[in-house]
Short mmCIF file of C-alpha atoms in Angstrom, two decimals:
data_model
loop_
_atom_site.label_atom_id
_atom_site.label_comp_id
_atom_site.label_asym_id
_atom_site.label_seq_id
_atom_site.Cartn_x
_atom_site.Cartn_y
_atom_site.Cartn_z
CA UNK A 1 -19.29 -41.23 62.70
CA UNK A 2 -15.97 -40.04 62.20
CA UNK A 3 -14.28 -43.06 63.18
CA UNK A 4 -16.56 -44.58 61.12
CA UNK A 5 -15.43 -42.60 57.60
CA UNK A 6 -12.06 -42.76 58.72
CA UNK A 7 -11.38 -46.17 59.37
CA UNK A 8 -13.14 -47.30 55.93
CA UNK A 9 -11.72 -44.31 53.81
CA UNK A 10 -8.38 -45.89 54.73
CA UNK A 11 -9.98 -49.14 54.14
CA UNK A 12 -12.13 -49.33 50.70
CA UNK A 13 -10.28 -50.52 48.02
CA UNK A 14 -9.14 -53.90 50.43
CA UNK A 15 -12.39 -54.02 51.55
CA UNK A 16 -13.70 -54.56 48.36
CA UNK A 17 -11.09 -56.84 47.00
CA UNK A 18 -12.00 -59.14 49.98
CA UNK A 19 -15.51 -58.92 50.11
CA UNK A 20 -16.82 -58.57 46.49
CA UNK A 21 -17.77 -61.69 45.85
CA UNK A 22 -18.29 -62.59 49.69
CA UNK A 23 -22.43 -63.71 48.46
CA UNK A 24 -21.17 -66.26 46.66
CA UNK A 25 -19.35 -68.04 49.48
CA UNK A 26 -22.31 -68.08 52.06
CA UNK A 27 -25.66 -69.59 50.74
CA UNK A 28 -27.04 -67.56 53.80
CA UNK A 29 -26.40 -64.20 52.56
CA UNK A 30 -27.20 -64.96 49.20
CA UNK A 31 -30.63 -66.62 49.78
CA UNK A 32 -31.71 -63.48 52.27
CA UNK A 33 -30.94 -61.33 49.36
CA UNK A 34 -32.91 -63.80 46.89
CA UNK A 35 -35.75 -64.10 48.82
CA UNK A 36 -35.80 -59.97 49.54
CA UNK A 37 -35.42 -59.53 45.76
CA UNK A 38 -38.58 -61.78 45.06
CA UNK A 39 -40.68 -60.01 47.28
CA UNK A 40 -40.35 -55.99 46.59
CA UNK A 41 -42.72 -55.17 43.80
CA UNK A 42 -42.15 -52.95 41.55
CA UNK A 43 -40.21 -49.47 42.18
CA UNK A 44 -36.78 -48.31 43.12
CA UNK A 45 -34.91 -49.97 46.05
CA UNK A 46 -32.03 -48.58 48.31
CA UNK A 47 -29.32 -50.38 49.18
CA UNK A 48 -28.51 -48.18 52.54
CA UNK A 49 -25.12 -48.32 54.06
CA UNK A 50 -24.00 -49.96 50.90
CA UNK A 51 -20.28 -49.90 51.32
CA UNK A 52 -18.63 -50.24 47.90
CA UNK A 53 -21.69 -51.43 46.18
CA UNK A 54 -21.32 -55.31 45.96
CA UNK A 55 -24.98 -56.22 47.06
CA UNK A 56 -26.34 -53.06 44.91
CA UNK A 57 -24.78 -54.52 42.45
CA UNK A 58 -25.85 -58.27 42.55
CA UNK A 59 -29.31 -57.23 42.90
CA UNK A 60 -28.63 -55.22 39.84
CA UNK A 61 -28.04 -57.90 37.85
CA UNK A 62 -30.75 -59.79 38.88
CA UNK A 63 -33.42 -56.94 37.07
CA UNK A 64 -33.57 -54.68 40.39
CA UNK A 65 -33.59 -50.83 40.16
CA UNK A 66 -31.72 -50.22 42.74
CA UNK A 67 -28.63 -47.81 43.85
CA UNK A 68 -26.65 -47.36 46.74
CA UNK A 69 -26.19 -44.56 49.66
CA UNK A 70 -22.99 -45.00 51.93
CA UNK A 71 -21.65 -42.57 54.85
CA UNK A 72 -18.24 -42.99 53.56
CA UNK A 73 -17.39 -40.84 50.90
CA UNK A 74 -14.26 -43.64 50.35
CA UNK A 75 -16.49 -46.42 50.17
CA UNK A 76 -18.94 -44.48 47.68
CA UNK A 77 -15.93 -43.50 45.62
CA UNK A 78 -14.88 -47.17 45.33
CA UNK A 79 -18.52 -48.31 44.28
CA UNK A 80 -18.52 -45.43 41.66
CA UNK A 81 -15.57 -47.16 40.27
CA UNK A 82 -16.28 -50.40 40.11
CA UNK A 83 -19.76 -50.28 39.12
CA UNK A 84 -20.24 -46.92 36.58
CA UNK A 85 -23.58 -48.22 35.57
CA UNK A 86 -25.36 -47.50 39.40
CA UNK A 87 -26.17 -44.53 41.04
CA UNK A 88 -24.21 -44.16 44.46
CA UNK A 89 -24.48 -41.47 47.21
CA UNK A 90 -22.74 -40.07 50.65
CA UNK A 91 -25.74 -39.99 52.95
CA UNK A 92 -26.31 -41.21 56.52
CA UNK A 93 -28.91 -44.04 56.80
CA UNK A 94 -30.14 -42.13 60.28
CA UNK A 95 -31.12 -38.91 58.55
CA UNK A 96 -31.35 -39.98 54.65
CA UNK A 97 -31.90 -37.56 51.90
CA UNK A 98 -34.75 -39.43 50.67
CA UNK A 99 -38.67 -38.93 50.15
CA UNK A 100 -41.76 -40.01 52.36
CA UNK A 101 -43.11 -43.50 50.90
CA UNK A 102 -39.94 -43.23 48.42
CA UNK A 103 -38.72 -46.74 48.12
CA UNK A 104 -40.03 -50.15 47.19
CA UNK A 105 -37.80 -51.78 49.21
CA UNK A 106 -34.94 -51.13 51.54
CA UNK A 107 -31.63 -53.16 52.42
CA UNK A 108 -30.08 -52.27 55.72
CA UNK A 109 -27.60 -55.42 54.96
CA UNK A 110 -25.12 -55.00 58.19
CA UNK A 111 -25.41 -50.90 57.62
CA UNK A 112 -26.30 -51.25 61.43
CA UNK A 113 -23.31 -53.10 63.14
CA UNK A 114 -21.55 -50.08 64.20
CA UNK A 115 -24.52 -48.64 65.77
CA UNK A 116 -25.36 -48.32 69.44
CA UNK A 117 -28.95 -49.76 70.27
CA UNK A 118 -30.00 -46.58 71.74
CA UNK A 119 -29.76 -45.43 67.79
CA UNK A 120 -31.36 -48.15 66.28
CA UNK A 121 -34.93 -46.79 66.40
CA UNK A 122 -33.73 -43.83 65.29
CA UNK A 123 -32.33 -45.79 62.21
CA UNK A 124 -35.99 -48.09 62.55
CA UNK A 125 -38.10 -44.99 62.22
CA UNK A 126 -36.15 -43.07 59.49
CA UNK A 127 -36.22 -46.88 57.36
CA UNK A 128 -40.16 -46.66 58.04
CA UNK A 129 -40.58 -42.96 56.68
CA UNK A 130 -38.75 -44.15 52.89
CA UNK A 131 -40.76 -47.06 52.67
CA UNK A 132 -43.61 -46.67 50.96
CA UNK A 133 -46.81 -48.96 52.35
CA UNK A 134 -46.26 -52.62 51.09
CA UNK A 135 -42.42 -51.81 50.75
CA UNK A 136 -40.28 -54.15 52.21
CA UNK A 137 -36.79 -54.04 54.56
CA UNK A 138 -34.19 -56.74 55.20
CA UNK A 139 -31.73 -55.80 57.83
CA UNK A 140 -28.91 -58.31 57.94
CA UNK A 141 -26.69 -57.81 61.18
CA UNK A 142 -24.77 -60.18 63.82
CA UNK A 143 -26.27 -62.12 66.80
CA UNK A 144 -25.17 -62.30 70.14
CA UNK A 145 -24.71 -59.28 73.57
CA UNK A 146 -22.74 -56.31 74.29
CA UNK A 147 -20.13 -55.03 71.34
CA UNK A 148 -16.02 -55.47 70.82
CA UNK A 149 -13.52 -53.39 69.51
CA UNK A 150 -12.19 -53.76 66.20
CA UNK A 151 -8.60 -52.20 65.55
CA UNK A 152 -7.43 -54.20 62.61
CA UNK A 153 -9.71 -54.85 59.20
CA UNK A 154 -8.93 -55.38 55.95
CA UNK A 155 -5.67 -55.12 56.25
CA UNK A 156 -5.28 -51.76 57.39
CA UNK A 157 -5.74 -50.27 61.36
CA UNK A 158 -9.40 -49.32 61.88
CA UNK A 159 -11.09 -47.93 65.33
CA UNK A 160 -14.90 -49.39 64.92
CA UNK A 161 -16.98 -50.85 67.75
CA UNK A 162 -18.95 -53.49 66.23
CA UNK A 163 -22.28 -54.46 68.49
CA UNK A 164 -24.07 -57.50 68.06
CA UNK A 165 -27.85 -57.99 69.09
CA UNK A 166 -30.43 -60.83 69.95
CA UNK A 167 -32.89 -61.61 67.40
CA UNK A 168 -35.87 -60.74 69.85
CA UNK A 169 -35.07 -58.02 70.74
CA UNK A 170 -34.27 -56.24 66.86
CA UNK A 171 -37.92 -57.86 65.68
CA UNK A 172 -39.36 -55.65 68.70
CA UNK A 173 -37.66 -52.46 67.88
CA UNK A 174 -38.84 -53.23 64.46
CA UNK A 175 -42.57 -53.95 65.12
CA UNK A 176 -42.16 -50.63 67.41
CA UNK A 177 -41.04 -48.64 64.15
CA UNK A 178 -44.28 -49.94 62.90
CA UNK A 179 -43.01 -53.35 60.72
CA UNK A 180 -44.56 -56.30 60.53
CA UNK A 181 -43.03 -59.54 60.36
CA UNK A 182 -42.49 -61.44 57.14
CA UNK A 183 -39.40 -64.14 58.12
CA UNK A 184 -36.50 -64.11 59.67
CA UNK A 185 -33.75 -66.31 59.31
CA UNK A 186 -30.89 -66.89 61.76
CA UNK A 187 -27.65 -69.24 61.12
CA UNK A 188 -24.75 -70.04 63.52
CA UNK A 189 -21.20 -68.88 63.34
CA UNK A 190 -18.93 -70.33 61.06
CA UNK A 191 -15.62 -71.56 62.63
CA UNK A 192 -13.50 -68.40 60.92
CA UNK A 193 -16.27 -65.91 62.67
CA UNK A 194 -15.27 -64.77 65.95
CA UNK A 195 -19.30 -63.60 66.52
CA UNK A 196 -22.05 -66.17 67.93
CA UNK A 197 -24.16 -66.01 64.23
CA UNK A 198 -25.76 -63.81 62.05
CA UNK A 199 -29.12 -63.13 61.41
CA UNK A 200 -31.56 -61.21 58.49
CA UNK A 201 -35.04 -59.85 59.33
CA UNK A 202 -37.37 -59.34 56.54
CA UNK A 203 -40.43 -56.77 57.30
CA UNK A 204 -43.00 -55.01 55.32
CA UNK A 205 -44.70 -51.78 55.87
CA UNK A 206 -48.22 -52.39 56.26
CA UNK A 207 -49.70 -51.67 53.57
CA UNK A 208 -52.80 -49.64 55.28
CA UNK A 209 -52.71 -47.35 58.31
#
C-alpha cells in the first residue's frame, strides 16, 4: 500500500489532466457506467478507489448522490480540488469506514488492479457488507493472467504491479462473496493498450437472505 500512495501522490495532478475526460473517449467505459447508473435505486452510492474523482463526478452530473473514497491522500486532495461540490475521503476499499447495508450502489471501477487475487475476496466480502440488499456493484478491471510491473505513469516514475484476471474466474469470487449476476460486458484491447482487454461485472446483492 505504500507503493501504492507513493507512486500516485507523486502522480495526481498528471493523472488527472490525462484521464479526466478518459469516459468520453471509450463508449465502453461510459456505457458500463450508464447502465450501472440506471440500475441503483434510490440512496447514496460510493465511488471506491475513486482516484481524483472523475467517474464520481460524471455520475454526479447525471442526478447520482454519490462521493468518493480513495487510499491516496494525493489523489483525494486532487478530487477535493477539482470537484468542491462532492464529498471525498482517504479510506482503504479492503477495510472501509462505512456502515452494514450502507450503500445503494458501489463502483469498484479499476480500484482493484493493483491487488493480488489472494486479496480480492477480502475486497469481495468487505463490497458485500456496504451494500445494502438490492444494492448493486460494478467492478471494472483488466483481462488477461499473471501481473507486470509498471515503473513509468503519467509522466512521472511509479513502482505499481498491475494484475490482470480472467472474467471466470472474478464472476466466481464474486458469486462466492455472495453476488449474483446481472451482466457483464467484456471488450478487446485497443491497439495503444499493452493488456489483452478489459472487462466490467455488474452484480446485485440479493435482495433476501
Amino acid at each position: 500500500m505504500n507503493d501504492i500512495q507513493g507512486s500516485y501522490n507523486t502522480a495526481a495532478a498528471d493523472y488527472h489532466a490525462i484521464l479526466k475526460d478518459y469516459h468520453q473517449a471509450d463508449p465502453f467505459e461510459q456505457g458500463a457506467l450508464d447502465y450501472f447508473g440506471a440500475l441503483v435505486e434510490d440512496g447514496p452510492i460510493g465511488d471506491l478507489g475513486c482516484g481524483t474523482g472523475r467517474i464520481t463526478a460524471y455520475l454526479a452530473g447525471r442526478g447520482l448522490d454519490v462521493f468518493g473514497v480513495d487510499l491516496t491522500p494525493g489523489m483525494v486532495e486532487v478530487a477535493r480540488r477539482e470537484y468542491p461540490a462532492l464529498r471525498f475521503e482517504v479510506g482503504s476499499l479492503l477495510d472501509l469506514d462505512l456502515k452494514d447495508d450502507e450503500l445503494a450502489g458501489a463502483l469498484a471501477w479499476y480500484s482493484l488492479v493493483h491487488t493480488p487475487r489472494e486479496q480480492l475476496p477480502t475486497a469481495f466480502a468487505e463490497l458485500y457488507r456496504v451494500l445494502r440488499p438490492g444494492g448493486v456493484l460494478v467492478h471494472g478491471f483488466k483481462v488477461g493472467e499473471g501481473s507486470r510491473p509498471l515503473t513509468h505513469a503519467y509522466g512521472h516514475d511509479v513502482d505499481l504491479q498491475v494484475y490482470m484476471y480472467e472474467a471466470d474466474d472474478v464472476a466466481g469470487l464474486l458469486a462466492d462473496a455472495g453476488f449474483v449476476e446481472v451482466a457483464t460486458v467484456t471488450r478487446a484491447a485497443l491497439p495503444a493498450e499493452k493488456d489483452a482487454g478489459q472487462a466490467a461485472h455488474l452484480v446485485r446483492k440479493p435482495a433476501t437472505p
